[in-house]
XYZ file of N, CA and C in Angstrom:
462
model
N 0.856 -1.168 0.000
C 0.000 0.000 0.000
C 0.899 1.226 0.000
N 0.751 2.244 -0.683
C 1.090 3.301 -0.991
C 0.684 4.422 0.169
N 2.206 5.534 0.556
C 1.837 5.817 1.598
C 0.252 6.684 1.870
N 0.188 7.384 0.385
C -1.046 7.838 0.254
C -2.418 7.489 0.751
N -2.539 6.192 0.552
C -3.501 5.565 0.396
C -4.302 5.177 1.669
N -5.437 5.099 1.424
C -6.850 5.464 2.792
C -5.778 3.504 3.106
N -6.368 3.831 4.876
C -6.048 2.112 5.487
C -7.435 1.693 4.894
N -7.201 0.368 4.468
C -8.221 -0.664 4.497
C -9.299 -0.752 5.624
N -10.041 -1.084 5.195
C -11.883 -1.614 5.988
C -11.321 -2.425 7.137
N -10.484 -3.083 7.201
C -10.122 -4.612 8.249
C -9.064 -3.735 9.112
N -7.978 -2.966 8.292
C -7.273 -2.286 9.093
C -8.009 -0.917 9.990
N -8.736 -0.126 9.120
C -9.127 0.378 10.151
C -10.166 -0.178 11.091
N -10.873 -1.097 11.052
C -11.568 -1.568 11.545
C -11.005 -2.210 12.881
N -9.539 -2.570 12.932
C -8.557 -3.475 13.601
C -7.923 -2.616 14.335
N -7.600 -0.865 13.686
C -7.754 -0.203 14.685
C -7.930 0.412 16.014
N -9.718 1.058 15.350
C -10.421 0.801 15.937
C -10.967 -0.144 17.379
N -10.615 -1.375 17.221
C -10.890 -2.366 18.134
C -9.513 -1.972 19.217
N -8.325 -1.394 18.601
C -7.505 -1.670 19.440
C -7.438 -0.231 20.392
N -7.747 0.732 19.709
C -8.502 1.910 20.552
C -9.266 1.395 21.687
N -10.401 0.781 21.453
C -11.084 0.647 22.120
C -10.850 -0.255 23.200
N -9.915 -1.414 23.219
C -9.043 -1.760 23.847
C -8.263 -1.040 24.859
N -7.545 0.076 24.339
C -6.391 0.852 25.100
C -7.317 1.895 25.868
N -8.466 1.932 25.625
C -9.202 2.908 26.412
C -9.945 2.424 27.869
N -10.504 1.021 27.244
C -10.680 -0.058 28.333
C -9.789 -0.327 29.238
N -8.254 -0.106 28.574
C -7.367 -0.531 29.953
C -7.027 0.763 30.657
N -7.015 1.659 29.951
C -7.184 2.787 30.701
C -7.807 3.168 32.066
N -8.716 2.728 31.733
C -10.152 2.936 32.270
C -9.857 2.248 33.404
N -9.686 1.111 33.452
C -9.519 0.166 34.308
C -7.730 0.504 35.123
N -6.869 1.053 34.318
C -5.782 1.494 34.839
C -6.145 2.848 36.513
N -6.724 3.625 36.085
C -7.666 4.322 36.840
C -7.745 3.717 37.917
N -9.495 2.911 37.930
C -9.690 2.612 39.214
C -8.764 1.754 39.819
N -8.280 0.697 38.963
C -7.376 -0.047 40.122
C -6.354 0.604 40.768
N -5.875 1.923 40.062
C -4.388 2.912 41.059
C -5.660 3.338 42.373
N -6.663 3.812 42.236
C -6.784 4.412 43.370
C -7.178 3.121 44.489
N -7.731 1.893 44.209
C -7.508 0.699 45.081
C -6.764 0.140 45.512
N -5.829 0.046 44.916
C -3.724 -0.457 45.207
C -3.635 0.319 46.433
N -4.425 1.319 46.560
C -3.524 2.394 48.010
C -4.349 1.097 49.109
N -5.218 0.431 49.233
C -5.461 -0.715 49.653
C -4.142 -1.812 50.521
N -3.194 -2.056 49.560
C -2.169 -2.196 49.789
C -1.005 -1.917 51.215
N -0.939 -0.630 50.891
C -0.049 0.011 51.541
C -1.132 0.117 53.287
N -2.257 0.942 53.426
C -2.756 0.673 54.387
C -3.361 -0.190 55.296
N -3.160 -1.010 54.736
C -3.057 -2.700 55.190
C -1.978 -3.207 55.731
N -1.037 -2.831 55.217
C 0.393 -2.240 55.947
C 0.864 -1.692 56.535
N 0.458 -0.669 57.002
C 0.253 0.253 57.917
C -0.480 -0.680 59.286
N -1.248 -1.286 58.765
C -1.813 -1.529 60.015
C -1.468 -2.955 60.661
N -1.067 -3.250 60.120
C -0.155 -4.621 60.752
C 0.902 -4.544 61.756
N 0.445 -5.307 63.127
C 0.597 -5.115 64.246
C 0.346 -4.284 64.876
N -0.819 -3.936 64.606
C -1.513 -3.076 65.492
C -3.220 -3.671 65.235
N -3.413 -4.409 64.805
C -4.907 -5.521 64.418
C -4.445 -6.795 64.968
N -5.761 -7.292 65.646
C -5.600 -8.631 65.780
C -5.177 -9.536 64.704
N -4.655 -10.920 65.154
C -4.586 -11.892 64.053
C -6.084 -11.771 63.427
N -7.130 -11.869 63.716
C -8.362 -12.253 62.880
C -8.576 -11.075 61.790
N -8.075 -9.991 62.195
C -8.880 -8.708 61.498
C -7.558 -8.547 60.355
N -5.724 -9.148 60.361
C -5.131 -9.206 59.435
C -5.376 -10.273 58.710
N -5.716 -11.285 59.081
C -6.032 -12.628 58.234
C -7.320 -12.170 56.964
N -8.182 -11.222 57.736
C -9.609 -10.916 56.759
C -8.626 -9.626 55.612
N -8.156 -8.947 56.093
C -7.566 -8.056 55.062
C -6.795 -8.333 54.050
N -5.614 -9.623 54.671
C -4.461 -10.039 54.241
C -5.585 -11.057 53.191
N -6.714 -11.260 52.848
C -7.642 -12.249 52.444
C -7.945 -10.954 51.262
N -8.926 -9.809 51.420
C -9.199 -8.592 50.586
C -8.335 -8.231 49.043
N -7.080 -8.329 50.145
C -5.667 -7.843 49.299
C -5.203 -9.039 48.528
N -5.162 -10.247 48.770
C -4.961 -11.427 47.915
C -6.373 -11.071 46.849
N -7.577 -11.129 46.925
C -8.671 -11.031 46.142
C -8.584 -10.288 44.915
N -8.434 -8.801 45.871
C -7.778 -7.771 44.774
C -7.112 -7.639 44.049
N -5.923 -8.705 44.220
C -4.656 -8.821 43.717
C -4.662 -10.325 42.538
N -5.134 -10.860 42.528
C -5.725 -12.279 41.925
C -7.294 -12.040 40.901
N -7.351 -11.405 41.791
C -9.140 -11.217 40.998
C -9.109 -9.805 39.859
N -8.520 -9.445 39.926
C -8.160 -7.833 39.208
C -7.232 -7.543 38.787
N -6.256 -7.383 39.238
C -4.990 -6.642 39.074
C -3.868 -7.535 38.234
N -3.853 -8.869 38.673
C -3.218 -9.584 37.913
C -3.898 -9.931 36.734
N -5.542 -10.057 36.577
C -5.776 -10.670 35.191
C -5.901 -9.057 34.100
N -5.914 -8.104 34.887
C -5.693 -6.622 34.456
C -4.290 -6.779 33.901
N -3.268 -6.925 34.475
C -2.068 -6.493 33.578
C -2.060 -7.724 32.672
N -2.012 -9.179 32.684
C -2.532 -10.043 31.207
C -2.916 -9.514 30.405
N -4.347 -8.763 30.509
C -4.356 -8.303 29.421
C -3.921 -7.294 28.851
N -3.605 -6.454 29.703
C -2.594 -5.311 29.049
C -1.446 -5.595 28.313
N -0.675 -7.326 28.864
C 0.719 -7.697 28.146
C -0.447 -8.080 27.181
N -1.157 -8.642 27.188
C -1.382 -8.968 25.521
C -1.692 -8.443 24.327
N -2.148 -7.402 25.026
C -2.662 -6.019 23.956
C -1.414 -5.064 23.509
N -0.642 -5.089 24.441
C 0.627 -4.532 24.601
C 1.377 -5.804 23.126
N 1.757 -6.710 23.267
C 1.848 -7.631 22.398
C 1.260 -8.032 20.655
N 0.241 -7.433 20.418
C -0.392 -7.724 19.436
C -0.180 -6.252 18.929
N -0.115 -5.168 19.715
C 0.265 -3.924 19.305
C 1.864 -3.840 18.869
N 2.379 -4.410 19.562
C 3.775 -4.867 19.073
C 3.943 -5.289 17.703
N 3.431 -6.238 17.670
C 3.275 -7.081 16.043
C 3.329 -6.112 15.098
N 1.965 -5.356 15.175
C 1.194 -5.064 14.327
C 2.520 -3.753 13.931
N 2.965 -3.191 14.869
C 3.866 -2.580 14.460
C 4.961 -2.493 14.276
N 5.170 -3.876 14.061
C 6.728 -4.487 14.012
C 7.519 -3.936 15.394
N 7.452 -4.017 16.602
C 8.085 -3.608 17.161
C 8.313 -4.602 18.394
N 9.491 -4.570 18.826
C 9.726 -5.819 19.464
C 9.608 -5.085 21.052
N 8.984 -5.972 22.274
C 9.063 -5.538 23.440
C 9.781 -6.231 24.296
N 10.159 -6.253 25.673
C 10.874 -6.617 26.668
C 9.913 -7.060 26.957
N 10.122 -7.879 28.455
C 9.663 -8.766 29.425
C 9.021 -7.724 30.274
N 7.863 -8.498 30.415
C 7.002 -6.995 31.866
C 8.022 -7.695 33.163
N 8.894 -7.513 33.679
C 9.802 -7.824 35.016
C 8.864 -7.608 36.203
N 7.875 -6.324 36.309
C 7.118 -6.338 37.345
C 5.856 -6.976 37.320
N 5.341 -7.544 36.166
C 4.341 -8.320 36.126
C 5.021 -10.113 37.091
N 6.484 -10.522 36.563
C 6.764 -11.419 37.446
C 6.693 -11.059 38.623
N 7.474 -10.044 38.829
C 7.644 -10.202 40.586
C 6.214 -10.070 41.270
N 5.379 -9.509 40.107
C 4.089 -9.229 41.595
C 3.414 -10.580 41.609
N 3.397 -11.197 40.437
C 3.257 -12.766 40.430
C 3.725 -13.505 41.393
N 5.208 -12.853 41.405
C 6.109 -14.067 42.373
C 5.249 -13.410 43.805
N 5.033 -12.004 44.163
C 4.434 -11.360 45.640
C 3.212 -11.989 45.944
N 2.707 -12.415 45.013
C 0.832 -12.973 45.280
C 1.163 -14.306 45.631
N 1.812 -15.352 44.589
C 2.442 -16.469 45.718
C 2.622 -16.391 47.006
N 3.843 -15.710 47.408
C 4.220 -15.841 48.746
C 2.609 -15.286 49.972
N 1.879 -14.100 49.155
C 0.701 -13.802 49.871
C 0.297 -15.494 50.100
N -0.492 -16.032 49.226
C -0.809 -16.811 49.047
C -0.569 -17.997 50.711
N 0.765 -18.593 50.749
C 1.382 -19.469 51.494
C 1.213 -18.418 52.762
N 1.620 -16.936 53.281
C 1.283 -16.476 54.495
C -0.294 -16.504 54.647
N -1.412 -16.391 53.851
C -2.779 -16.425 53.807
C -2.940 -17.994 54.844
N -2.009 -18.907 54.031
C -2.398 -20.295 54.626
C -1.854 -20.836 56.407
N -0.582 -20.445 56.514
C 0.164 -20.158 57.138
C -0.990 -19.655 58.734
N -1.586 -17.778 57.939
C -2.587 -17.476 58.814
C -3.954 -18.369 59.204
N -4.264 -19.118 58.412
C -5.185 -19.858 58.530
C -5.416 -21.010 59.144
N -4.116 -21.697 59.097
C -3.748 -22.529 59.830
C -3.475 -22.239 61.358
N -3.271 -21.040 61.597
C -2.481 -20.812 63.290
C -1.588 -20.181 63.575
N -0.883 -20.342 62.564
C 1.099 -20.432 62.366
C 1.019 -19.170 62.094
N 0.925 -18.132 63.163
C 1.147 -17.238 63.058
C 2.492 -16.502 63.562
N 3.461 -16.916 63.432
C 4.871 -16.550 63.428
C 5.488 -16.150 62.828
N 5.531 -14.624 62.908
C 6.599 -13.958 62.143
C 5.203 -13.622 60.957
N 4.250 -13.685 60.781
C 3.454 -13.555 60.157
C 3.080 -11.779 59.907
N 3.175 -11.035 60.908
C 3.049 -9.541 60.801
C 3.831 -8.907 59.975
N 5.849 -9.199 60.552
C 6.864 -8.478 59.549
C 6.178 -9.123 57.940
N 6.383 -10.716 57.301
C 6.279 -11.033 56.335
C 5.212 -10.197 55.549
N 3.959 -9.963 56.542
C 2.470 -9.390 55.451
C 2.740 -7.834 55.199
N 3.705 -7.315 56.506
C 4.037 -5.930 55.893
C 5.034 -5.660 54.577
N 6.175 -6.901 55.236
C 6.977 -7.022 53.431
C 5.938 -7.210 52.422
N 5.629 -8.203 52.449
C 5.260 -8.458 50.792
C 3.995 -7.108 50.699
N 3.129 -6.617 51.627
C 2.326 -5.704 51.519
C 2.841 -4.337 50.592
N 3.722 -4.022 51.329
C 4.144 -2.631 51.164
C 5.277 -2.690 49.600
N 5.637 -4.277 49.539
C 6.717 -4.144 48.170
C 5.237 -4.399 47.121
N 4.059 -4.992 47.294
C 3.022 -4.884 46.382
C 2.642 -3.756 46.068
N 2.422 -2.959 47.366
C 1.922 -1.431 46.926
C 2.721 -0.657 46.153
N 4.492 -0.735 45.777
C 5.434 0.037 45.588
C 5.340 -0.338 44.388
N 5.317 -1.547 43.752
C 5.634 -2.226 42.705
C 4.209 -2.087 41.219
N 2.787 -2.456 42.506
C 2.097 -1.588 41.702
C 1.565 -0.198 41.293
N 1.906 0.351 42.347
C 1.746 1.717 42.231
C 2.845 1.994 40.969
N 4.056 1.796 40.812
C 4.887 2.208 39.619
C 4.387 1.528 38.636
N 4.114 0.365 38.210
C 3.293 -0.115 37.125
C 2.293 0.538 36.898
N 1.237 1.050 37.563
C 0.000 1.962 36.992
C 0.582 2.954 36.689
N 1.764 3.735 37.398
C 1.701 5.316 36.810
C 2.380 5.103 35.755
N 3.427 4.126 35.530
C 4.104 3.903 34.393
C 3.767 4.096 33.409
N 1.919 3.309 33.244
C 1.426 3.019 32.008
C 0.368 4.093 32.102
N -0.113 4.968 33.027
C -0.814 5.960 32.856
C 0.053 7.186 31.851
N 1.277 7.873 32.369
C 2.135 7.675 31.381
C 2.209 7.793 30.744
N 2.276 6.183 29.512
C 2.188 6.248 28.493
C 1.247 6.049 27.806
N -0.262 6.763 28.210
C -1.180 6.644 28.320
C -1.354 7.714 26.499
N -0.924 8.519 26.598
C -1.027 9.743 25.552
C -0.741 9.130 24.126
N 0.742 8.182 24.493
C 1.020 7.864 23.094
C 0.339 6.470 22.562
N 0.231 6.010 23.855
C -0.429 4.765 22.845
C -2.418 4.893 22.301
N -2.681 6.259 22.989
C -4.090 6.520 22.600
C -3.387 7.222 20.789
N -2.568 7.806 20.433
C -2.424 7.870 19.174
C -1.908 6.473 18.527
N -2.002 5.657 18.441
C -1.496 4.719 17.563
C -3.384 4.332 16.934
């Protein structure tokens, strides 16, 4: 195709879809930054809550984090990915999509840990992994808020 020349029906049409895509994650980029602060004050409050009332939070924040946020950035790598293609352009590894992967694990095993009893050493651990979740996603949302401008022009 000639540079002149109108995009095709399928291309713009393919577009289109991917607009509407990047606006959706947008969108969704949004509310989940202002819920992530979730995170951090959950952290804050550890050791200073009973075991029962961190076990129910430390439960919230796994939810949030499993139920949203992780299947939220999937699809962002994949859209992120097919936008790649399409424009010949090659991307890196999301690095913080692993580690918060690897952070929801370890939630995961202290969740059980709490559930079980075994509450030892259970406060420092939920404030680590708490507060490196909040740090890690908080820079991933603003990251991609961001680059929020240029990828609404493509």
């Amino acid at each position: 195709m000639a540079v002149s020349d109108p995009p095709s029906t399928s291309q713009h049409t393919q577009t289109e879809h991917h607009r509407c895509l990047i606006d959706e994650i947008c969108a969704a980029h949004c509310e989940l930054a202002r819920e992530i602060g979730m995170f951090d004050l959950v952290a804050d409050e550890v050791g200073n809550v009973p075991l029962e009332r961190l076990r129910k939070d430390v439960d919230r924040v796994y939810g949030l984090l499993t139920q949203r946020v992780i299947p939220h950035m999937r699809a962002e790598h994949e859209l992120r990915t097919r936008l790649a293609v399409r424009d010949y352009v090659r991307i890196g590894p999301d690095e913080d999509h692993g580690e918060i992967g690897n952070l929801a694990r370890q939630l995961s095993r202290l969740r059980s840990h709490i559930a079980k009893g075994d509450a030892a050493g259970a406060p420092a651990e939920a404030r680590h992994i708490l507060y490196e979740l909040h740090a890690l996603t908080r820079l991933h949302f603003a990251d991609e808020l961001l680059d929020r401008p240029a990828a609404k022009r493509r």
